[in-house]
Short mmCIF file of C-alpha atoms in Angstrom, two decimals:
data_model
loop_
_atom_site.label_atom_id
_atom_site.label_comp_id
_atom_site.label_asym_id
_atom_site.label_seq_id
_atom_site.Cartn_x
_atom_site.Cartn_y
_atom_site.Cartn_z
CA UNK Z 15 0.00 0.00 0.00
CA UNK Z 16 1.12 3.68 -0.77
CA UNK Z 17 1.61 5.74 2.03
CA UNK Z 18 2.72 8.35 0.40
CA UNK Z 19 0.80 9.85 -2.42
CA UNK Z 20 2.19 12.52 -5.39
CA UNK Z 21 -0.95 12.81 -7.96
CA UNK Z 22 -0.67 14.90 -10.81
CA UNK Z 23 2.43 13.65 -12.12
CA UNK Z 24 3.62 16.08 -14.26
CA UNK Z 25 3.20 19.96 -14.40
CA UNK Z 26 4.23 22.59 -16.55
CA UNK Z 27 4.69 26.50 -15.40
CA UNK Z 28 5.75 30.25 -16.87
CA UNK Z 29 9.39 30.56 -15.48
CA UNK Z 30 8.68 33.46 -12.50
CA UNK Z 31 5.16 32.02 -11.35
CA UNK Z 32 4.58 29.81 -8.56
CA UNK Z 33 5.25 26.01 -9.05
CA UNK Z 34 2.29 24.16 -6.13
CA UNK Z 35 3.06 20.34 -5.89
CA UNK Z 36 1.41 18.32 -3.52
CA UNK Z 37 1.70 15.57 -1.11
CA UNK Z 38 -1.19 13.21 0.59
CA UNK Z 39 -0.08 10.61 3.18
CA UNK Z 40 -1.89 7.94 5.08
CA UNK Z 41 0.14 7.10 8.24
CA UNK Z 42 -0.57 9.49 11.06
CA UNK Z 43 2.57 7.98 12.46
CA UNK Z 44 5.02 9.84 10.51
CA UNK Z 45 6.37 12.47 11.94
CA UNK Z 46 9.06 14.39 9.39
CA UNK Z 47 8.77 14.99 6.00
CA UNK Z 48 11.23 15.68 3.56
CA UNK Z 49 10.99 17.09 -0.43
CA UNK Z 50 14.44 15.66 -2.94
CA UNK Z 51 14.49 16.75 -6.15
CA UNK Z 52 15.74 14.38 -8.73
CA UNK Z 53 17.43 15.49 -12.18
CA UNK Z 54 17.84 12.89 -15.01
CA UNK Z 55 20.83 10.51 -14.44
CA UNK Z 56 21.67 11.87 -11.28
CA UNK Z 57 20.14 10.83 -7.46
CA UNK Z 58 17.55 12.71 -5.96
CA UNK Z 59 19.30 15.73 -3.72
CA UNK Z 60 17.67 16.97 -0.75
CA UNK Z 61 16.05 20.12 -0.79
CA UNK Z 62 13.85 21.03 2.51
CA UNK Z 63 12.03 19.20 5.27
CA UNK Z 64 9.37 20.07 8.10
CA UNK Z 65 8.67 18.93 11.63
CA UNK Z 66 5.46 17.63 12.16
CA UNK Z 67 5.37 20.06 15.68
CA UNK Z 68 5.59 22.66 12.57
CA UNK Z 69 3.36 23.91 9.85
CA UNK Z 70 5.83 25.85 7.54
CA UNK Z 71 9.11 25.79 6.82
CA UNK Z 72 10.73 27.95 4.37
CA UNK Z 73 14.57 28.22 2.50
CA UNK Z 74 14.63 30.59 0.41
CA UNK Z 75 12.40 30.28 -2.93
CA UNK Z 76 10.93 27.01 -1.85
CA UNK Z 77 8.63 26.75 1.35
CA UNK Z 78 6.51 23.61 2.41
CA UNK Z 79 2.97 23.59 4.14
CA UNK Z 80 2.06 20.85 6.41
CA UNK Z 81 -1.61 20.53 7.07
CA UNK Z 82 -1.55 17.31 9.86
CA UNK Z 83 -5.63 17.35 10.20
CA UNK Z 84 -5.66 16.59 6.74
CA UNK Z 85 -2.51 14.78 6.15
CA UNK Z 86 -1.61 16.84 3.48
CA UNK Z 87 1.60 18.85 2.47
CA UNK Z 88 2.80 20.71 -0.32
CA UNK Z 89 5.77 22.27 -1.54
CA UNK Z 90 5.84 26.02 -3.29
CA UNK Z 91 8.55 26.83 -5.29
CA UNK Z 92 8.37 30.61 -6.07
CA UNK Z 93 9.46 32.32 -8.64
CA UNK Z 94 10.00 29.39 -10.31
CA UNK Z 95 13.52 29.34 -12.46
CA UNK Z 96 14.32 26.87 -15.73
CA UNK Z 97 16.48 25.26 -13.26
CA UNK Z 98 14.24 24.25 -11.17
CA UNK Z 99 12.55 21.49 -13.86
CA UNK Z 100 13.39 18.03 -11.90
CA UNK Z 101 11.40 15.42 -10.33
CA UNK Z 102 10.13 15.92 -6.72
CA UNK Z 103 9.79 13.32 -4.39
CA UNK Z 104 7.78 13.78 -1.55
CA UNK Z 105 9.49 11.50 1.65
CA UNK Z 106 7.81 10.95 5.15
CA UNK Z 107 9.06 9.25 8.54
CA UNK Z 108 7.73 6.98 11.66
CA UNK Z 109 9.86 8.48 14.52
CA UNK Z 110 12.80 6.04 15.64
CA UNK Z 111 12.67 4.71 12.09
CA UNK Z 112 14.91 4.27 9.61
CA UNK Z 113 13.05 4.16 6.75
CA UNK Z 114 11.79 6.57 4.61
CA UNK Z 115 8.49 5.76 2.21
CA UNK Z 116 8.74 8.04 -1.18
CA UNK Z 117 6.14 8.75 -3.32
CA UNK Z 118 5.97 8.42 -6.94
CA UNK Z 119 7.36 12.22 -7.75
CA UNK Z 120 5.94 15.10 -9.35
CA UNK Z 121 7.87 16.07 -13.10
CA UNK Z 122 8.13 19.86 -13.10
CA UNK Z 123 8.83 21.82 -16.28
CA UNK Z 124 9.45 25.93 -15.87
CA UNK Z 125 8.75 26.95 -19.26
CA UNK Z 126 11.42 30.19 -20.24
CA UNK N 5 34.53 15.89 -2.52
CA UNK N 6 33.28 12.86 -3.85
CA UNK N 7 30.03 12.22 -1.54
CA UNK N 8 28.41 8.86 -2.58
CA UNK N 9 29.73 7.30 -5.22
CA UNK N 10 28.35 3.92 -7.33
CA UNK N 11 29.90 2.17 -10.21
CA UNK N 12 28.67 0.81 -12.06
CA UNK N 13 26.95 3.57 -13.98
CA UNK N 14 25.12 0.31 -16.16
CA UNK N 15 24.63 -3.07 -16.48
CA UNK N 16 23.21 -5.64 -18.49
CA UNK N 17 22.67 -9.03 -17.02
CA UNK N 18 21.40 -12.45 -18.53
CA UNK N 19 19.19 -14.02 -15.97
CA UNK N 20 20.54 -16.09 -13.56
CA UNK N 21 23.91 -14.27 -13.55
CA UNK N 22 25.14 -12.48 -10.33
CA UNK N 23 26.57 -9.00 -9.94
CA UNK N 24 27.72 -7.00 -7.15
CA UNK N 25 26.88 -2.90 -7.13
CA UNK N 26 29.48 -0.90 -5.78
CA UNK N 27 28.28 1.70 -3.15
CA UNK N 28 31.25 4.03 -1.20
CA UNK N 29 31.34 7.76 0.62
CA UNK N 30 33.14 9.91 1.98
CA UNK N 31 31.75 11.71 4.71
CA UNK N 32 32.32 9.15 7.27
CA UNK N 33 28.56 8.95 7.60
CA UNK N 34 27.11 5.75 9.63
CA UNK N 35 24.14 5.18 7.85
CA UNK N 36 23.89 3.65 4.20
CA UNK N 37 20.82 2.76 2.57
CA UNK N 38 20.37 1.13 -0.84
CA UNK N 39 16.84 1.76 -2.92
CA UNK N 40 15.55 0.94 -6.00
CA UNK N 41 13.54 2.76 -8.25
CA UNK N 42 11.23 1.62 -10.83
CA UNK N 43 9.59 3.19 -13.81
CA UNK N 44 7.02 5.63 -12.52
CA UNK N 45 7.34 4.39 -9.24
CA UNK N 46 8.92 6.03 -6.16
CA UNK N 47 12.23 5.06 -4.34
CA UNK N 48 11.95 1.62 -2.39
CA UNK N 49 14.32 0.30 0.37
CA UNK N 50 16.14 -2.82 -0.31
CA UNK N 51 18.55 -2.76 2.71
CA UNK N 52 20.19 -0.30 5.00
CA UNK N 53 22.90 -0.44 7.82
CA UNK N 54 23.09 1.93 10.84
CA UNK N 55 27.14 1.14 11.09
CA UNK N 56 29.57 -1.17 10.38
CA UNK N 57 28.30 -4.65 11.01
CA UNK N 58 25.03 -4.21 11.30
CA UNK N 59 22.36 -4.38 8.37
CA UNK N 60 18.88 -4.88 7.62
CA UNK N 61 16.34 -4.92 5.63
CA UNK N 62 14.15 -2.80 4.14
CA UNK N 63 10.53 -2.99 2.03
CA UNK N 64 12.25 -5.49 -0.54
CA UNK N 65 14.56 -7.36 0.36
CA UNK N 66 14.13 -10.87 -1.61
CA UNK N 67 17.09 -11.76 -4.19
CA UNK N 68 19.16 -9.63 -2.69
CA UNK N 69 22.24 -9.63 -0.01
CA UNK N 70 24.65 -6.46 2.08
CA UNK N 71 27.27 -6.48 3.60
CA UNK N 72 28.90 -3.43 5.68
CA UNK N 73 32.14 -4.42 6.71
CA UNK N 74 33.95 -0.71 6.83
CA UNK N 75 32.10 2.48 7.40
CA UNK N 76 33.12 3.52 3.72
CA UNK N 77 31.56 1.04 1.96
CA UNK N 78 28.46 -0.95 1.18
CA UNK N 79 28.03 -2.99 -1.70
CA UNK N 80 24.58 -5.16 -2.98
CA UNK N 81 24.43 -8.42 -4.25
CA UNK N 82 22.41 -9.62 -6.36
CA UNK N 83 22.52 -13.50 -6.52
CA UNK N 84 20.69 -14.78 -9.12
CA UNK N 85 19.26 -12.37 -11.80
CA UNK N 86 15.50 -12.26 -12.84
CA UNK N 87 14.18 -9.26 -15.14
CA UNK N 88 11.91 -8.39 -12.01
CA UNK N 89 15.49 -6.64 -10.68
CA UNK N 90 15.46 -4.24 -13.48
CA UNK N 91 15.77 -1.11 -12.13
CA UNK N 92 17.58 1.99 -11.09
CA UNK N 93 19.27 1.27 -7.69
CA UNK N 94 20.39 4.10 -5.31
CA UNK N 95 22.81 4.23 -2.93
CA UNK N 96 22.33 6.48 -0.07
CA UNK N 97 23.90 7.78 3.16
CA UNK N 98 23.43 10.21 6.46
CA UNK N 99 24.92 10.87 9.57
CA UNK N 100 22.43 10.09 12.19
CA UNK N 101 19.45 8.23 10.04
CA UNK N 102 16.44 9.26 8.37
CA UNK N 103 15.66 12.70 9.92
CA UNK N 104 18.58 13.83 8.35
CA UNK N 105 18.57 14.21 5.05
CA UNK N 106 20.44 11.38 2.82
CA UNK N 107 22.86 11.88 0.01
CA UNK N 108 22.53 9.61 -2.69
CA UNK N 109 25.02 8.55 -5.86
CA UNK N 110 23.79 8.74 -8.79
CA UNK N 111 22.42 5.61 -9.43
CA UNK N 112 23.38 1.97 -11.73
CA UNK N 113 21.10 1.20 -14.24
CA UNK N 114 20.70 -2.41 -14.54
CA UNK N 115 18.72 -4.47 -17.02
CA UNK N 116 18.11 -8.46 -16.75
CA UNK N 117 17.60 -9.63 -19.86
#
């Protein structure tokens, strides 16, 4: 079963708009979240996590929202920049474990 | 700086052959995690290791063996190939564990034919 959910796979925006990708999750156990962002033959790099004891967390162009009643977080990426087309994979955490469960990623394109 | 660093970059296997990824860093970090990704699919743990060792697994584990016998270095095995093992496998590593973010290599494309 997926516990961590990326729909809309793909999503296309004017370079200098906001980029909105989202994140569902099913385990009301996890308790950090993490965004990577993956460019073609290369491994996913980190790129910005949150707290669950939080509800934003921001690093310069790229904050994420946690919304814990819903079990829902996204990541805004603004403005968005041509080097910001990658694939982002949302990651979540059970406390005192090691693993993290990924979902699928998000394909962003930032159109020039 | 190299980071994490995998060889090889590709593979092709016939099935039933057995191959060994190469997975080392740099950063003296105690945790190392191999994944595998699949078309479409998200990252999946195979195995991990919280030092030198000490492994276990992860979410898919089957036709597959570690070993972590220096902090530097932790290569996968895979025994006997079947085409279900095509994939792109990631190694990854952090300092303390998962709520610290990982650095990963950039992957070995493999393909059982």
């Amino acid at each position: 079963d997926q516990q961590v959910k990326q729909n809309s796979p793909s999503l296309s925006v004017q370079e200098g708009r906001i980029s909105i990708l989202n994140c569902d999750y099913t385990n009301s156990m996890f308790d950090y979240f993490l965004w990577y962002k993956k460019y073609p033959a290369e491994g996913p790099t980190f790129l910005i996590s949150i707290s669950s004891i939080k509800d934003k967390n921001e690093d310069g162009r790229f904050t994420v929202f946690l919304n814990k009643s819903a079990k829902h977080l996204s990541l805004h990426i603004v403005p968005s920049q041509p080097g910001d087309s990658a694939v982002y994979f949302c990651a979540a955490r059970v406390y005192g474990n090691n693993r993290l469960a990924f979902g699928k990623g998000n394909q962003v394109v930032v159109i020039p | 700086n190299a980071g994490v660093t995998q060889t090889p970059k590709f593979r092709i296997l016939k099935i039933g052959q057995s191959m060994t990824l190469q997975c080392a860093q740099d950063m003296n970090h105690n945790y190392m995690y191999w994944y595998r990704q699949d078309p479409g699919m998200g990252l999946k743990l195979i195995y991990y290791s919280v030092g030198a060792g000490i492994t276990d697994k992860g979410e898919v584990p089957n036709g597959y063996n570690v070993s972590r016998s220096t902090t530097e270095d932790f290569p996968l095995r895979l025994e006997l190939a079947a085409p279900s093992q095509t994939s792109v496998y990631f190694c990854a590593s952090s300092y303390q564990g998962s709520n610290e973010k990982l650095f990963f290599g950039s992957g070995t494309q493999l393909s059982v034919l």
